Coordinates of C-alpha atoms in Angstrom, one line a residue:
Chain V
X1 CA 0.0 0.0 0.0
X2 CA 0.9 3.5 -0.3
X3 CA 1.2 5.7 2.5
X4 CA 0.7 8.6 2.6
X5 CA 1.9 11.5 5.5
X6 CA 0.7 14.5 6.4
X7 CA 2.4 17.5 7.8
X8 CA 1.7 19.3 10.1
X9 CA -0.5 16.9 12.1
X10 CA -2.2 20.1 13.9
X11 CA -2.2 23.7 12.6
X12 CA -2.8 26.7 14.8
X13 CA -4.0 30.2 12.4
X14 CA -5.5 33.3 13.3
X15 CA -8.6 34.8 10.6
X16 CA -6.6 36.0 7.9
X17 CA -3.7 34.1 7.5
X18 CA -2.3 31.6 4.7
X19 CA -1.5 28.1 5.5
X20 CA 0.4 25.1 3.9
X21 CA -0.2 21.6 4.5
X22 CA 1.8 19.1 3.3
X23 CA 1.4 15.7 2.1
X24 CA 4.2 13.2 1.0
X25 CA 3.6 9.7 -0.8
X26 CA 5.6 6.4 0.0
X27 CA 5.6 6.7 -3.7
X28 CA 5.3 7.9 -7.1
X29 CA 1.2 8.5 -7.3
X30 CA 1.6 11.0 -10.4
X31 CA -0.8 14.0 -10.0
X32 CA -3.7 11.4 -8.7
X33 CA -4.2 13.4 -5.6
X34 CA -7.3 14.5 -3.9
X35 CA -7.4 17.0 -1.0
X36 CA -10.9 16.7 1.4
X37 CA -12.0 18.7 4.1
X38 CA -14.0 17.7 6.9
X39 CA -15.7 19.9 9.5
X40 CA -16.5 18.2 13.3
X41 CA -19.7 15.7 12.8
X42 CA -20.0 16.4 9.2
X43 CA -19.4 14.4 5.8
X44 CA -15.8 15.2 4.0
X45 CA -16.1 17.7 1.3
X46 CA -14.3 17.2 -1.9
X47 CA -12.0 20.5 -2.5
X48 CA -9.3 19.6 -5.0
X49 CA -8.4 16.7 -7.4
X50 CA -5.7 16.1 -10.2
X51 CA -3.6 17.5 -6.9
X52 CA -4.0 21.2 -8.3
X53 CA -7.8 21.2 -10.1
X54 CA -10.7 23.1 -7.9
X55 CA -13.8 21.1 -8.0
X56 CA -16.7 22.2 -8.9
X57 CA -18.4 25.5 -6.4
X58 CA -14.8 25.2 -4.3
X59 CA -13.7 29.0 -3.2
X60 CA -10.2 30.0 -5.1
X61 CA -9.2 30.4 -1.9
X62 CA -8.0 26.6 -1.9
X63 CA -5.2 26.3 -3.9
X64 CA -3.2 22.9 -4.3
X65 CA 0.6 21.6 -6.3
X66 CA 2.7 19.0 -6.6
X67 CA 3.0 15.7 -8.7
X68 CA 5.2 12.8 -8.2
X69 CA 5.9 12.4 -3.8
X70 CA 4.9 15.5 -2.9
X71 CA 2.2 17.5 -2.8
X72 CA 0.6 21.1 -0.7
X73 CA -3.0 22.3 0.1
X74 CA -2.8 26.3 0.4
X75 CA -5.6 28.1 2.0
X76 CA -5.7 31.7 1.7
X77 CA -7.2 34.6 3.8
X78 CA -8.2 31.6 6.7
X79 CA -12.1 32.6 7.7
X80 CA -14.0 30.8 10.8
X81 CA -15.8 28.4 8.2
X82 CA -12.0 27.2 7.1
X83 CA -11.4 25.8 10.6
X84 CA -11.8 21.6 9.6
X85 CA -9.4 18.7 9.2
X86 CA -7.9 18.1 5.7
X87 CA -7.3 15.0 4.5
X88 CA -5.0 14.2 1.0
X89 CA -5.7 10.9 -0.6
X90 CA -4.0 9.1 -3.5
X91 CA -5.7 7.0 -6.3
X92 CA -3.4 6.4 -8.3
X93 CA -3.6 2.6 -7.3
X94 CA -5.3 0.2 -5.0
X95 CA -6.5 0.8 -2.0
X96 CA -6.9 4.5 -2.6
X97 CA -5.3 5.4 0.6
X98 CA -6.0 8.4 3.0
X99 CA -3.2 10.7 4.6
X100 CA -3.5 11.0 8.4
X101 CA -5.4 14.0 8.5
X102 CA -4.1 17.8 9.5
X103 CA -6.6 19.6 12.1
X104 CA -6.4 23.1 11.4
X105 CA -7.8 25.3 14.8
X106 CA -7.8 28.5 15.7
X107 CA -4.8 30.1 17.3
Chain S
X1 CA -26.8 17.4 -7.6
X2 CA -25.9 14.0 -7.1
X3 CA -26.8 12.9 -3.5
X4 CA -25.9 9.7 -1.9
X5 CA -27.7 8.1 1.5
X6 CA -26.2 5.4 3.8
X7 CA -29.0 3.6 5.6
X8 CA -28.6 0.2 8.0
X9 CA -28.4 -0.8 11.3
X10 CA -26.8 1.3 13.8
X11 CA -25.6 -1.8 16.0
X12 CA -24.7 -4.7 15.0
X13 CA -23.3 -8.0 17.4
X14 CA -19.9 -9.6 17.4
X15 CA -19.2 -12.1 15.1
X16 CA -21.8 -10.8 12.8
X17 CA -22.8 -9.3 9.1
X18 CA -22.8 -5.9 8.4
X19 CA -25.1 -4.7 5.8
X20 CA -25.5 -0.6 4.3
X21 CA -26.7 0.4 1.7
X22 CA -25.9 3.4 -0.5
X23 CA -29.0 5.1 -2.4
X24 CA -27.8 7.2 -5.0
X25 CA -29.9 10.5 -6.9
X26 CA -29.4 12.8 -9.3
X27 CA -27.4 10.5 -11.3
X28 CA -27.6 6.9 -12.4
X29 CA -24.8 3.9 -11.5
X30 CA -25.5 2.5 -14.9
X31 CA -24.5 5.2 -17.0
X32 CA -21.2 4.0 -15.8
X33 CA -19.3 7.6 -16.0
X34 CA -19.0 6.7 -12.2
X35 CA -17.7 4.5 -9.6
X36 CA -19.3 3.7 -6.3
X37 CA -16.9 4.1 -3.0
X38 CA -17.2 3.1 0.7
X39 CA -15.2 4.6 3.3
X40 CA -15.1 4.3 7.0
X41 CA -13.7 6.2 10.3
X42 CA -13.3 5.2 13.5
X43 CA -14.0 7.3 16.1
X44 CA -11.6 10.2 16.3
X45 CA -9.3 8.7 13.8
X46 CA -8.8 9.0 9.6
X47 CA -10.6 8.0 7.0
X48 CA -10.0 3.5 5.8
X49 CA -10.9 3.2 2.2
X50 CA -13.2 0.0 2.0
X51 CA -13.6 -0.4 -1.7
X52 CA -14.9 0.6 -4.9
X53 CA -17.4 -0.6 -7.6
X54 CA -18.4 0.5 -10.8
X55 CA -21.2 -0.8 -13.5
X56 CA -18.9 -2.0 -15.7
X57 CA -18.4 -4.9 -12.8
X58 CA -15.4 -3.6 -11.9
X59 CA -14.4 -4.5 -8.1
X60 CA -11.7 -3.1 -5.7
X61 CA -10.9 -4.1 -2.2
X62 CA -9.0 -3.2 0.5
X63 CA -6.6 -6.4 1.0
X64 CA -6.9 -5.6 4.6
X65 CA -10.3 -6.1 4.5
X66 CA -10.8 -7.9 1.4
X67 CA -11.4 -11.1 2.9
X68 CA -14.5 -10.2 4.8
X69 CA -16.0 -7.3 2.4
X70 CA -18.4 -7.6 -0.5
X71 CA -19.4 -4.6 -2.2
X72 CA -22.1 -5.3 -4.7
X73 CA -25.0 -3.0 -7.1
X74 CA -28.2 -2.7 -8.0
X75 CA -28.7 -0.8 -10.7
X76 CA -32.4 -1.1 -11.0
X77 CA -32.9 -0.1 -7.2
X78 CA -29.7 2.7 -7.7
X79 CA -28.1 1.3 -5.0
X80 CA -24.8 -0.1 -4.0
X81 CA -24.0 -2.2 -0.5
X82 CA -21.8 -3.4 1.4
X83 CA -21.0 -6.4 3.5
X84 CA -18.4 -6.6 6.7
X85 CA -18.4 -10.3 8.3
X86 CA -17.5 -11.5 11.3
X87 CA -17.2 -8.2 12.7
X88 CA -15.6 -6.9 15.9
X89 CA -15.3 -3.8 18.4
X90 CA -12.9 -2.2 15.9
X91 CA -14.9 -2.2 13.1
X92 CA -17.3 0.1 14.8
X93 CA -17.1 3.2 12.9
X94 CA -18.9 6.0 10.4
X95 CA -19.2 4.6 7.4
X96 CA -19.4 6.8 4.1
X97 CA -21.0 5.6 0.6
X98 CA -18.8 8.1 -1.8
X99 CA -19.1 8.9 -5.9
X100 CA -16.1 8.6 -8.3
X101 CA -15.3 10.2 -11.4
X102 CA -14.3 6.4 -13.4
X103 CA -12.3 8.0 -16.1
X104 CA -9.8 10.3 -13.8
X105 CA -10.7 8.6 -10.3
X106 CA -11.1 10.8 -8.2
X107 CA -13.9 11.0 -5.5
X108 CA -16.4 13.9 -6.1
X109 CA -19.4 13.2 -3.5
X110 CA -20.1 12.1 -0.3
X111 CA -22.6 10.5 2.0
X112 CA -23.9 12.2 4.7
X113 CA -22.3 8.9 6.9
X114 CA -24.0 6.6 9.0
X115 CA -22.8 5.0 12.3
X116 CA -22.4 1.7 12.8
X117 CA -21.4 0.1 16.8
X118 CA -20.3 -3.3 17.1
X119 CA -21.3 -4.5 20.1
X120 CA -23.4 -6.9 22.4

């Protein structure tokens, strides 16, 4: 299996600020990387795929690059709503595998 | 606006069967543009991708699973499931029913997410 490691494992921003989370692959996974946000009690949301590509009604806030091992989720201008755990996951083979999740609070 | 509902029991004993089921809208598993995910969490920990199927009969497990998981379809229902046997205390968990795009693979919808406890 791939595995797949996040960085930082928790995140401390104010309102306003820019963050970068990391995500690095056990190996080569191409571009096939997904980044997913999931608020407290609620359903992950799909934000980015093909590690850089928006999906569809995501803010351009959410930014994402990388190919090959390694691989970033920017988040811009943090508001209150932003506050979640991200999660990165590869597809690029079987079983799609998840990173470890990086729970971003509020300083 | 695809949408996508778990449904199934919310406890299930040792040593049993799981059973879920995914009801799908807005979008048809036989058109086959998609493939049909389950992921689960334990409590307070990340996200364990289960499996995937698609309505082409393409199946994928987890090999750490794969031995006690069947994921299957129905497309007249539009509906996927899936089955955990022999079950124990750590597979209690939220489990989420999840769209794929099948041509680039990547996961564009989720469930809502349904509990499950394992327990007597």
């Amino acid at each position: 299996d791939i595995q797949m490691t996040q960085s930082p494992s928790s995140l401390s921003a104010s309102v306003g600020d820019r963050v970068t989370i990391t995500c690095r692959a056990s190996q080569d996974v191409s571009n096939h990387l997904a980044w997913f946000q999931q608020r407290p009690g609620k359903a992950p949301k799909s934000l980015i795929y093909a590690a850089s590509s928006l999906q569809s009604g995501v803010p351009s806030k959410f930014s994402g690059s990388g190919s090959g091992t390694d691989f970033t989720l920017t988040i811009s201008s943090l508001q209150p709503e932003d506050f979640a755990t991200y999660y990165c996951q590869q597809y690029n083979s079987y079983p799609h595998t998840f990173g470890q999740g990086t729970k971003l609070d509020i300083k | 606006q695809v949408q996508l509902q778990e449904s199934g029991p919310g406890l299930v004993k040792p040593s049993q069967t799981l059973s879920l089921t995914c009801t799908v809208s807005g979008d048809f598993i036989s058109i086959g543009t998609h493939y049909w995910s389950w992921i689960r969490q334990s409590a307070g920990k990340g996200l364990e991708w289960i499996g995937r199927i698609d309505a082409r009969g393409g199946i994928n497990y987890n090999p750490s699973l794969k031995s006690r998981v069947t994921i299957s379809v129905d497309t007249s229902k539009n509906q996927f499931s899936l089955k955990l046997t022999s079950v124990t205390a750590a597979d209690t968990a939220v489990f989420f029913c999840a769209r794929g795009n099948y041509f680039r693979g990547y996961i564009d919808s989720w469930g809502q997410g349904t509990p499950v406890t394992v327990s007597s």
